[in-house]
PDB file of C-alpha atoms in Angstrom:
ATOM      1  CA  UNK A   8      -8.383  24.345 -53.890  1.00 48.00           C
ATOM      2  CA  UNK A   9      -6.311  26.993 -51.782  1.00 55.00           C
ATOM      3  CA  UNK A  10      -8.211  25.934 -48.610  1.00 50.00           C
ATOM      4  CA  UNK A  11      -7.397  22.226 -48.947  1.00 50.00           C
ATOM      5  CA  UNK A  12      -3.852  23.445 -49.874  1.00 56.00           C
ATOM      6  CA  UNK A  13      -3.804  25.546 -46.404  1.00 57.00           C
ATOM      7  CA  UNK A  14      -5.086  23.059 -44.419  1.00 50.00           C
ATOM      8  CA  UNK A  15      -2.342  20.625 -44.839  1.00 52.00           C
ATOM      9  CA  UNK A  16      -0.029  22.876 -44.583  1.00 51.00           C
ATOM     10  CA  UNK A  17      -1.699  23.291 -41.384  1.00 47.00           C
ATOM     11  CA  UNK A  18      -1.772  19.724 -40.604  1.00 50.00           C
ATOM     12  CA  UNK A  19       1.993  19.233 -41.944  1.00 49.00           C
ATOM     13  CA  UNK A  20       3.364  21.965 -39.587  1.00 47.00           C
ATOM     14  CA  UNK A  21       1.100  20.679 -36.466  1.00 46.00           C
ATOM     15  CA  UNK A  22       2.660  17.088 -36.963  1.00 46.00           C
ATOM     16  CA  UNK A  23       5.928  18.478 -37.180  1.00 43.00           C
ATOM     17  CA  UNK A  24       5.746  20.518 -33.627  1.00 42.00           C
ATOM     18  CA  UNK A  25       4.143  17.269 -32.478  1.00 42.00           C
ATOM     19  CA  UNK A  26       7.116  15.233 -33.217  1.00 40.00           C
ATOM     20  CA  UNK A  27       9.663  17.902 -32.419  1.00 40.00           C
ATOM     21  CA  UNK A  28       8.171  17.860 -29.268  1.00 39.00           C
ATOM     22  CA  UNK A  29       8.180  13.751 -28.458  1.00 39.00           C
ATOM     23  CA  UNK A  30      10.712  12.959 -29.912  1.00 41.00           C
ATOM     24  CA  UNK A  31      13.188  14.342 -26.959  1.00 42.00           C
ATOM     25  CA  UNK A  32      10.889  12.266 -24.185  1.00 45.00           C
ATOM     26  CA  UNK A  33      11.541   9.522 -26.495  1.00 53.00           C
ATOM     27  CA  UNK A  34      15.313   9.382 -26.380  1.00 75.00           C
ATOM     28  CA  UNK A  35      15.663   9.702 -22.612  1.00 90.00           C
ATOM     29  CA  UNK A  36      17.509   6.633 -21.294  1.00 96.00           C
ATOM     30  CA  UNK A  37      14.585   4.793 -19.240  1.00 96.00           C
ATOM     31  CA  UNK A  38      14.562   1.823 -17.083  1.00 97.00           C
ATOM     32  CA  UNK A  39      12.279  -1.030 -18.222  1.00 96.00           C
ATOM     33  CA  UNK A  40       9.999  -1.955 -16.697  1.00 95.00           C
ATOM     34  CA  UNK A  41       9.008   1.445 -14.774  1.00 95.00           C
ATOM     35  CA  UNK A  42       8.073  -0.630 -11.679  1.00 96.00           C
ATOM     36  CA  UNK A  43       8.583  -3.248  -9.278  1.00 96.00           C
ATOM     37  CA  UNK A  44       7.349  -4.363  -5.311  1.00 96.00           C
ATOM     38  CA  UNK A  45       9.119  -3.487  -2.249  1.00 95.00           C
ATOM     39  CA  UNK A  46      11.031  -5.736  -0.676  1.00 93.00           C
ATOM     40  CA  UNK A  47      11.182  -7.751  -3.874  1.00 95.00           C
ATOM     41  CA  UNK A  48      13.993  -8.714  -6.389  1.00 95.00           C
ATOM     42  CA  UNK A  49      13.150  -7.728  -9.791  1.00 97.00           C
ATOM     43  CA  UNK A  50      14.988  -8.164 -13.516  1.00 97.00           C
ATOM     44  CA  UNK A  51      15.031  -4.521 -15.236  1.00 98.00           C
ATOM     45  CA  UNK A  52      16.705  -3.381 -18.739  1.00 98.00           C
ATOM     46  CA  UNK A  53      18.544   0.119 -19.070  1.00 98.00           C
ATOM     47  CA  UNK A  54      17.341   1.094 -22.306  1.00 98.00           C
ATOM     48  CA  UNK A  55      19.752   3.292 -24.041  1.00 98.00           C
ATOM     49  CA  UNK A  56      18.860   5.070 -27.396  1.00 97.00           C
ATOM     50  CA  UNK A  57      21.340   6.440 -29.891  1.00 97.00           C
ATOM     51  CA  UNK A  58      20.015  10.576 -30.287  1.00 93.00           C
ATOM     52  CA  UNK A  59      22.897  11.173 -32.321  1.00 95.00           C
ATOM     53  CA  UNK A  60      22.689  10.816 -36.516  1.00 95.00           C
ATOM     54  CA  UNK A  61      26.816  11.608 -36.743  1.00 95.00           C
ATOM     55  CA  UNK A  62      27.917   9.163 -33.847  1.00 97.00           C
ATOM     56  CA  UNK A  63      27.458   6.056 -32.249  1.00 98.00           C
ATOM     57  CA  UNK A  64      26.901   5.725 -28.145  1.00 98.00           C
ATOM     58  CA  UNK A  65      30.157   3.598 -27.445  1.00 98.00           C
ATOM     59  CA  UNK A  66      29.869   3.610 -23.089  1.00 98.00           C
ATOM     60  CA  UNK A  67      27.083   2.958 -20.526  1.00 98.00           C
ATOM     61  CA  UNK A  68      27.651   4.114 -16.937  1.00 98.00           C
ATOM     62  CA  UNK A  69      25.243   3.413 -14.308  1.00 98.00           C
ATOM     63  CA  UNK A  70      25.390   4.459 -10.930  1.00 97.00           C
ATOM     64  CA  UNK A  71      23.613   2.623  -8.171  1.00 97.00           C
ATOM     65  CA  UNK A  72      21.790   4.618  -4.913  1.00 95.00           C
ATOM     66  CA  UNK A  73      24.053   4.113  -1.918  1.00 93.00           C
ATOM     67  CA  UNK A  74      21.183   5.507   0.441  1.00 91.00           C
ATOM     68  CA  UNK A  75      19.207   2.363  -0.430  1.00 93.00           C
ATOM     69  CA  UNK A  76      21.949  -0.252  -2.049  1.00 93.00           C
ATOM     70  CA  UNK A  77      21.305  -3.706  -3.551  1.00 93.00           C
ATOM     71  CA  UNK A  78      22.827  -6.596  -1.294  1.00 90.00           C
ATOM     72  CA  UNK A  79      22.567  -8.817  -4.941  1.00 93.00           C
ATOM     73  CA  UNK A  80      23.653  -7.474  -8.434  1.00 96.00           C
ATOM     74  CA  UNK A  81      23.816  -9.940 -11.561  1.00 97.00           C
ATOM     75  CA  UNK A  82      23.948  -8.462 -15.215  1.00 97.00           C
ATOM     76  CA  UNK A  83      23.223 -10.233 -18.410  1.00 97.00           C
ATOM     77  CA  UNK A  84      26.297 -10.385 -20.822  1.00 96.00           C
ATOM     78  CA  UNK A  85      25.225  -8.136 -23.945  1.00 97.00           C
ATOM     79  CA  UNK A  86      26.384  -9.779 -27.256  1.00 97.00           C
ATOM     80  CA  UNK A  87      29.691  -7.335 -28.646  1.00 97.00           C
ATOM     81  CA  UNK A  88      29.985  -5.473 -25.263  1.00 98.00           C
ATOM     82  CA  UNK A  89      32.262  -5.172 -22.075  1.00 98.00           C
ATOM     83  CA  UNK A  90      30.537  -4.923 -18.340  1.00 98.00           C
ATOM     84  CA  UNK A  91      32.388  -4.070 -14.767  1.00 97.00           C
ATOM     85  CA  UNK A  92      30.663  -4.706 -11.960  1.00 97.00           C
ATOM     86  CA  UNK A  93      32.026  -2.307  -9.698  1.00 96.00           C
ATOM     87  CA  UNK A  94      31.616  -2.676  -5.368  1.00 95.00           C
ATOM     88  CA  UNK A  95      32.176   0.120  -3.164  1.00 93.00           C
ATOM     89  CA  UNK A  96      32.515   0.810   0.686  1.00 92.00           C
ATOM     90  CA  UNK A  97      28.809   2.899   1.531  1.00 91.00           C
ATOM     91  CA  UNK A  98      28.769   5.949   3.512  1.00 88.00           C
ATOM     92  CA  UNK A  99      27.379   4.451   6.150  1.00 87.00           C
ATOM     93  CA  UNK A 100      25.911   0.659   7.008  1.00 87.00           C
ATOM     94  CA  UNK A 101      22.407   0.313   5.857  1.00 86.00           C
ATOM     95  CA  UNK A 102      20.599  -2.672   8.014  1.00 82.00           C
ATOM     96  CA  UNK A 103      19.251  -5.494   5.706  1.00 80.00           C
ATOM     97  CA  UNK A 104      17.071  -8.637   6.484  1.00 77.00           C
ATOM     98  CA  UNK A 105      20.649 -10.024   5.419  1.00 74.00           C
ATOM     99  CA  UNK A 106      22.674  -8.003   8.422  1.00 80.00           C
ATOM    100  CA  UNK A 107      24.513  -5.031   7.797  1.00 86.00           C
ATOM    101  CA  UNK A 108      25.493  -3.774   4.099  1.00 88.00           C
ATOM    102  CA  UNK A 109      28.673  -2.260   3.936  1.00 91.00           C
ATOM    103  CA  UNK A 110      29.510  -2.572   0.887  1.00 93.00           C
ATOM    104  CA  UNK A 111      27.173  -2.960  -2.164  1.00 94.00           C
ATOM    105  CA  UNK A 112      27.597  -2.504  -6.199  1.00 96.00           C
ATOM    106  CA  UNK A 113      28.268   1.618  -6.583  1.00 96.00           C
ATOM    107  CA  UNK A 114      28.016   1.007 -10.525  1.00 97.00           C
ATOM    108  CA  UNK A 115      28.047  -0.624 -13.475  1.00 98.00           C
ATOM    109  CA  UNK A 116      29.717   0.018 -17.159  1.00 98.00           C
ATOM    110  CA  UNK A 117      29.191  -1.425 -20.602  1.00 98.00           C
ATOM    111  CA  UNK A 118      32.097  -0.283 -23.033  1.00 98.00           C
ATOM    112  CA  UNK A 119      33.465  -1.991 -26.223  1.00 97.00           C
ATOM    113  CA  UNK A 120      30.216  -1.875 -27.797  1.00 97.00           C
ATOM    114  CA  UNK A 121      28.466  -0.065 -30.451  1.00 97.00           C
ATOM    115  CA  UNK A 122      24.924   1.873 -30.394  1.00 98.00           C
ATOM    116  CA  UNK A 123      24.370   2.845 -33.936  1.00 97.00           C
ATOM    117  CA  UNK A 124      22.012   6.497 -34.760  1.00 96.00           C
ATOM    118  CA  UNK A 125      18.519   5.413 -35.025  1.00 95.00           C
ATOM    119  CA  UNK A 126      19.193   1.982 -32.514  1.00 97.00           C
ATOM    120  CA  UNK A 127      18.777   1.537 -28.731  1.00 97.00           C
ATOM    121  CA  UNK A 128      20.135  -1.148 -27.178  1.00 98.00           C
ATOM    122  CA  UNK A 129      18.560  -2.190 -23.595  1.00 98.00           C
ATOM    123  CA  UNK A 130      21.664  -3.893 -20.624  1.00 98.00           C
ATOM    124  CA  UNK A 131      19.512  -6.078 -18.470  1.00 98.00           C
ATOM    125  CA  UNK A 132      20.312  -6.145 -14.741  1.00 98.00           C
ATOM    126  CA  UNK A 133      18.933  -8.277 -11.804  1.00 97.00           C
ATOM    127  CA  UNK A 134      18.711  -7.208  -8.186  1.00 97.00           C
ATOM    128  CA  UNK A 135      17.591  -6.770  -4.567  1.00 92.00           C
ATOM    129  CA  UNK A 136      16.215  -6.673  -2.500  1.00 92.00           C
ATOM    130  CA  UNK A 137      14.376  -3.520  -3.050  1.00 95.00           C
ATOM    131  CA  UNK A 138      14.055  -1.562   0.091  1.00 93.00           C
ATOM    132  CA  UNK A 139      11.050  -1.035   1.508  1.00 92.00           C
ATOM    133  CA  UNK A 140      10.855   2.690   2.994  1.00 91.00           C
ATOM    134  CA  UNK A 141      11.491   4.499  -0.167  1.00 94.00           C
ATOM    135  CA  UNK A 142       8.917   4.402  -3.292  1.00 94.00           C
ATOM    136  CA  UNK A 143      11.519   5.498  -6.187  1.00 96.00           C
ATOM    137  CA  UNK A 144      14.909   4.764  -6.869  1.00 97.00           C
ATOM    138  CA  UNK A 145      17.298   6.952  -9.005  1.00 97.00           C
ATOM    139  CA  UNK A 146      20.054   5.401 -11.364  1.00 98.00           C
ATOM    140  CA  UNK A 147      21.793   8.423 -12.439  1.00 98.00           C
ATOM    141  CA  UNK A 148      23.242   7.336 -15.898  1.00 98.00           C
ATOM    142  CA  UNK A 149      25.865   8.450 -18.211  1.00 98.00           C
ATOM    143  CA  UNK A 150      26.118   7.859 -22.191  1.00 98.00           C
ATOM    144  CA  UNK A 151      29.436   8.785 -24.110  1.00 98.00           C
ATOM    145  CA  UNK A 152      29.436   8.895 -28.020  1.00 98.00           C
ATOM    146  CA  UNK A 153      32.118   8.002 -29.984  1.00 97.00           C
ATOM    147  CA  UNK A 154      32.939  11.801 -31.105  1.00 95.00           C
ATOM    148  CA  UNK A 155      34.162  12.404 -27.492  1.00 96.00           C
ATOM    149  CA  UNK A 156      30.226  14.237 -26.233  1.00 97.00           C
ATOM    150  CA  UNK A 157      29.285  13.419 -23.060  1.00 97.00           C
ATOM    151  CA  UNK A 158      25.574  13.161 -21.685  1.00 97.00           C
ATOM    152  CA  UNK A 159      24.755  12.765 -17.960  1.00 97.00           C
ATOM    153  CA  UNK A 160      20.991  11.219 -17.132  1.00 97.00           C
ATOM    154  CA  UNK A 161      21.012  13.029 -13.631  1.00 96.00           C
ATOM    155  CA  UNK A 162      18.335  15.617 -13.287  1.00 95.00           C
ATOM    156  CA  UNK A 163      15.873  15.089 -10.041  1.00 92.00           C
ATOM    157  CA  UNK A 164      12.535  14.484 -10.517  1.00 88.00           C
ATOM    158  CA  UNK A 165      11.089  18.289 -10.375  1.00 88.00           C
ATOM    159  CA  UNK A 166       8.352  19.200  -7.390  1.00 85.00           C
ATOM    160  CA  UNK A 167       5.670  20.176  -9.990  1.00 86.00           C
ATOM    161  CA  UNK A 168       5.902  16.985 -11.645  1.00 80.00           C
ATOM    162  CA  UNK A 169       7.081  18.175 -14.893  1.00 84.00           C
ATOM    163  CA  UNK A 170      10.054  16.223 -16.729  1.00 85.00           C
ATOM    164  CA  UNK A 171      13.648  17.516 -16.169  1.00 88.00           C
ATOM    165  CA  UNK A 172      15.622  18.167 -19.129  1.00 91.00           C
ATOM    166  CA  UNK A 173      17.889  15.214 -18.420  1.00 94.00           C
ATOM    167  CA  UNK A 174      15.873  12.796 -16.270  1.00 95.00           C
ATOM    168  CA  UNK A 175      17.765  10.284 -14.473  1.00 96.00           C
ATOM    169  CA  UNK A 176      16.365   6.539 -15.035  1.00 97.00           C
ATOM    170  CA  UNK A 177      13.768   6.103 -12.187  1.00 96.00           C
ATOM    171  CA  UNK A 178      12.503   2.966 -10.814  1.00 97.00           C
ATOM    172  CA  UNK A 179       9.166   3.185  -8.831  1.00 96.00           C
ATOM    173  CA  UNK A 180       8.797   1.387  -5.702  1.00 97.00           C
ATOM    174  CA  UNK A 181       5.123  -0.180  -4.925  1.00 96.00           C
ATOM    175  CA  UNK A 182       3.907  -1.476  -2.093  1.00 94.00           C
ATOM    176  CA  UNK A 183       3.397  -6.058  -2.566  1.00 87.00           C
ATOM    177  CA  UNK A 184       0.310  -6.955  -3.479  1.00 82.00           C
ATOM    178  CA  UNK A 185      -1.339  -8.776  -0.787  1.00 55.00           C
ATOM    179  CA  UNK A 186      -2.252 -12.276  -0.879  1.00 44.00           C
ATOM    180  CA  UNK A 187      -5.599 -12.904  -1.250  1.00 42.00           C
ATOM    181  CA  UNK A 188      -7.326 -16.430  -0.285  1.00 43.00           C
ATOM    182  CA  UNK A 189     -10.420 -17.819  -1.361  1.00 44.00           C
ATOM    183  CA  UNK A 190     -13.539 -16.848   1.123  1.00 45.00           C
ATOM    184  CA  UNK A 191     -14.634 -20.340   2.994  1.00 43.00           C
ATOM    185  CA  UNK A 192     -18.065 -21.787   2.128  1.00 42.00           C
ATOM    186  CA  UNK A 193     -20.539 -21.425   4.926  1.00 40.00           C
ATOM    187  CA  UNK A 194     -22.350 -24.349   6.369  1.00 41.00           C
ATOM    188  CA  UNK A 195     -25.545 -23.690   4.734  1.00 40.00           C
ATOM    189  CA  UNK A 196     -23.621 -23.362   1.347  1.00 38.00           C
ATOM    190  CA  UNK A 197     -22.095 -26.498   1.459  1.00 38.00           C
ATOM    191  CA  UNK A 198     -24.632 -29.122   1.529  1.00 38.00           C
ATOM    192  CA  UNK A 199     -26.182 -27.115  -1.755  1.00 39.00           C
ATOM    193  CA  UNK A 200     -22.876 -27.020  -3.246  1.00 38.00           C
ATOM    194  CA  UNK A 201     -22.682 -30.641  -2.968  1.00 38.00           C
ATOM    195  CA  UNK A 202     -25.911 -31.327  -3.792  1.00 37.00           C
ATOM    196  CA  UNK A 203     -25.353 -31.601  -8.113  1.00 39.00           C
ATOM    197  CA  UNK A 204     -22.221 -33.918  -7.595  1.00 39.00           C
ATOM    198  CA  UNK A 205     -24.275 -36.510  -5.131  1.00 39.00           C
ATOM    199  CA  UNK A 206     -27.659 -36.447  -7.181  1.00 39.00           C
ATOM    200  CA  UNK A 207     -25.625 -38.069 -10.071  1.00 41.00           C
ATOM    201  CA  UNK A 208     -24.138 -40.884  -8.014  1.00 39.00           C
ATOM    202  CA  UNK A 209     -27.760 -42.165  -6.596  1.00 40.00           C
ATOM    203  CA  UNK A 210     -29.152 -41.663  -9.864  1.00 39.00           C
ATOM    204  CA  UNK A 211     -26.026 -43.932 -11.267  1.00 41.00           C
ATOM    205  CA  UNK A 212     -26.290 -46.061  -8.536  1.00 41.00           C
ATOM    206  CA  UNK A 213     -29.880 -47.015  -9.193  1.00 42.00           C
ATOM    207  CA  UNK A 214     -29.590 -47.390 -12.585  1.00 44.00           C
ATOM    208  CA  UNK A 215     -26.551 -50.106 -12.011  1.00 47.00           C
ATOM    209  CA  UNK A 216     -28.497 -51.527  -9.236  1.00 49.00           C
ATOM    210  CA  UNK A 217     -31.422 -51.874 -12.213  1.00 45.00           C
ATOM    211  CA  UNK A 218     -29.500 -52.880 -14.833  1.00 47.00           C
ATOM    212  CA  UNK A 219     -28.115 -55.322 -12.495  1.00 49.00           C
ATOM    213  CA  UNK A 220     -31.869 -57.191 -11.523  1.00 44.00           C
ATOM    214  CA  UNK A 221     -32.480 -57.256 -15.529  1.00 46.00           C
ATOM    215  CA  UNK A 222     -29.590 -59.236 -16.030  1.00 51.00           C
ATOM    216  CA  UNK A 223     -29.830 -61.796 -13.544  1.00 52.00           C
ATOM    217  CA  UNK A 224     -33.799 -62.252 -14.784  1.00 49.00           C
ATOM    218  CA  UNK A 225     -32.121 -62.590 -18.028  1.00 54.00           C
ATOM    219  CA  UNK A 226     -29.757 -65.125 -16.875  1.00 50.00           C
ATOM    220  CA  UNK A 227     -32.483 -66.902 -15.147  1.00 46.00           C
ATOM    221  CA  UNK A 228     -34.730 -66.789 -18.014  1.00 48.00           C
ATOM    222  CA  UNK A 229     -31.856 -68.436 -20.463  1.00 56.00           C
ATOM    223  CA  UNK A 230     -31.241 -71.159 -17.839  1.00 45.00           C
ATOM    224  CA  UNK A 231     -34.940 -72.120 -18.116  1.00 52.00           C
ATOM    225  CA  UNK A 232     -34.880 -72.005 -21.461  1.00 56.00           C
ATOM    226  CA  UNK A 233     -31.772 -74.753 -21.766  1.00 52.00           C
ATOM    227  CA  UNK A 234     -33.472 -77.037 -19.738  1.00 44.00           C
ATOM    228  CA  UNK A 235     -36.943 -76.781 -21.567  1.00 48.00           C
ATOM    229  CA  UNK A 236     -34.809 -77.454 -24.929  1.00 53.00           C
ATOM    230  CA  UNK A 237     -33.004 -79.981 -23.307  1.00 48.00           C
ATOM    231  CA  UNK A 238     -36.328 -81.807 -22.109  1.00 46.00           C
ATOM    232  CA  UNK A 239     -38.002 -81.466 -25.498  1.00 51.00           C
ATOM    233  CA  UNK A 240     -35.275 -83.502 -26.963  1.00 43.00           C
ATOM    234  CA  UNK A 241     -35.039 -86.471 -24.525  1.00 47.00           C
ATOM    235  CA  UNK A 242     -38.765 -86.504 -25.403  1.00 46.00           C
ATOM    236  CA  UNK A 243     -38.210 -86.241 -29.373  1.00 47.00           C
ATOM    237  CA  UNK A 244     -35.855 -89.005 -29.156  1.00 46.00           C
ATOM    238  CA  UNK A 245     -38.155 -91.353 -26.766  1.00 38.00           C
TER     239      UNK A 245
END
């Protein structure tokens, strides 16, 4: 009895350092979904959970990369919540297929709002187009409770691939997929393709063409009949 008692205290402690241990990763605000194509335009939701149990996340600030802006910003209105759209002059003009940027959305901010402890709440956003000589985009991100605490989403991605302690929302870049189109048939393919949609036909075609020669021997054969029956009676009646 002491050894099942030990092992789920075991267990109990294990799950415990388990959780303690995701749930962190879990409350980092993340961009949704973790991907798009270059040189695309793409929808994506901030999602923004509450890691607070005494206070409620009250502000969203996202800043937008002015190495690599977004010629075309539109956000979704959020039920209960405030947005600015705010356009800045960039360091420096950045060439687009649409001319030279000088001037592109810098950030965006959802206030007014409420995001309750245990709730997330995601702020979709639609833009491009997504340049195509970088393969991950940083939107550095800050959430303010309604007690006054600050937390920036900033950190860097770290060289050794391991997770910063406050990991700003990163959007991968991938390269498009390439179109594929269906291989043409060869010459020798196509007569055999062909083949079980014309062996119907003849085999339809004769069978009309026989159905047909029945029915006009049938026709014939009725005619004669009519006349027979027609001759009997003139003789009947002589």
């Amino acid at each position: 009895m002491s050894f099942v008692r030990r092992a789920a205290t075991v267990l109990a402690a294990a799950t415990a350092l388990t959780a303690g241990l995701a749930l962190p990763a879990l409350a980092h605000v993340t961009i949704q979904p973790g991907s798009a194509e270059q040189g695309a335009f793409t929808k994506v939701a901030f999602r923004v959970p509450n890691e607070r149990d005494d206070a409620s996340t009250v502000k969203v600030e996202v800043a937008f990369p002015t190495d690599h802006p977004l010629a075309f910003v539109t956000v979704k209105p959020v039920p209960g919540w405030d947005v600015k759209v705010t356009e800045g002059k960039l360091p420096a003009p950045v060439k687009t297929e649409y001319g030279d940027l000088e001037e592109a959305v810098t950030k965006v901010v959802w206030s007014g709002g409420e995001i309750k402890p245990g709730q997330f709440q995601e702020f979709e956003v639609s833009m491009g187009q997504l340049p195509k000589d970088t393969d991950t985009l940083l939107f550095p991100t800050t959430q303010e409770y309604s007690g006054g605490e600050v937390v920036k989403w900033a950190d860097a991605p770290k060289a050794d691939g391991t997770e910063a302690e406050h990991p700003a929302p990163a959007l991968k870049l991938v390269p498009a997929a390439a179109t594929t189109t269906a291989p043409s048939a060869s010459p020798a393919a196509a007569p055999a393709a062909a083949s079980p949609s014309v062996a119907p036909v003849a085999a339809e075609s004769s069978s009309d063409g026989t159905a047909r020669l029945l029915g006009g021997a049938g026709l014939v054969v009725g005619v004669i009949g009519a006349v027979l029956g027609a001759l009997g009676l003139r003789r009947r009646s002589a």
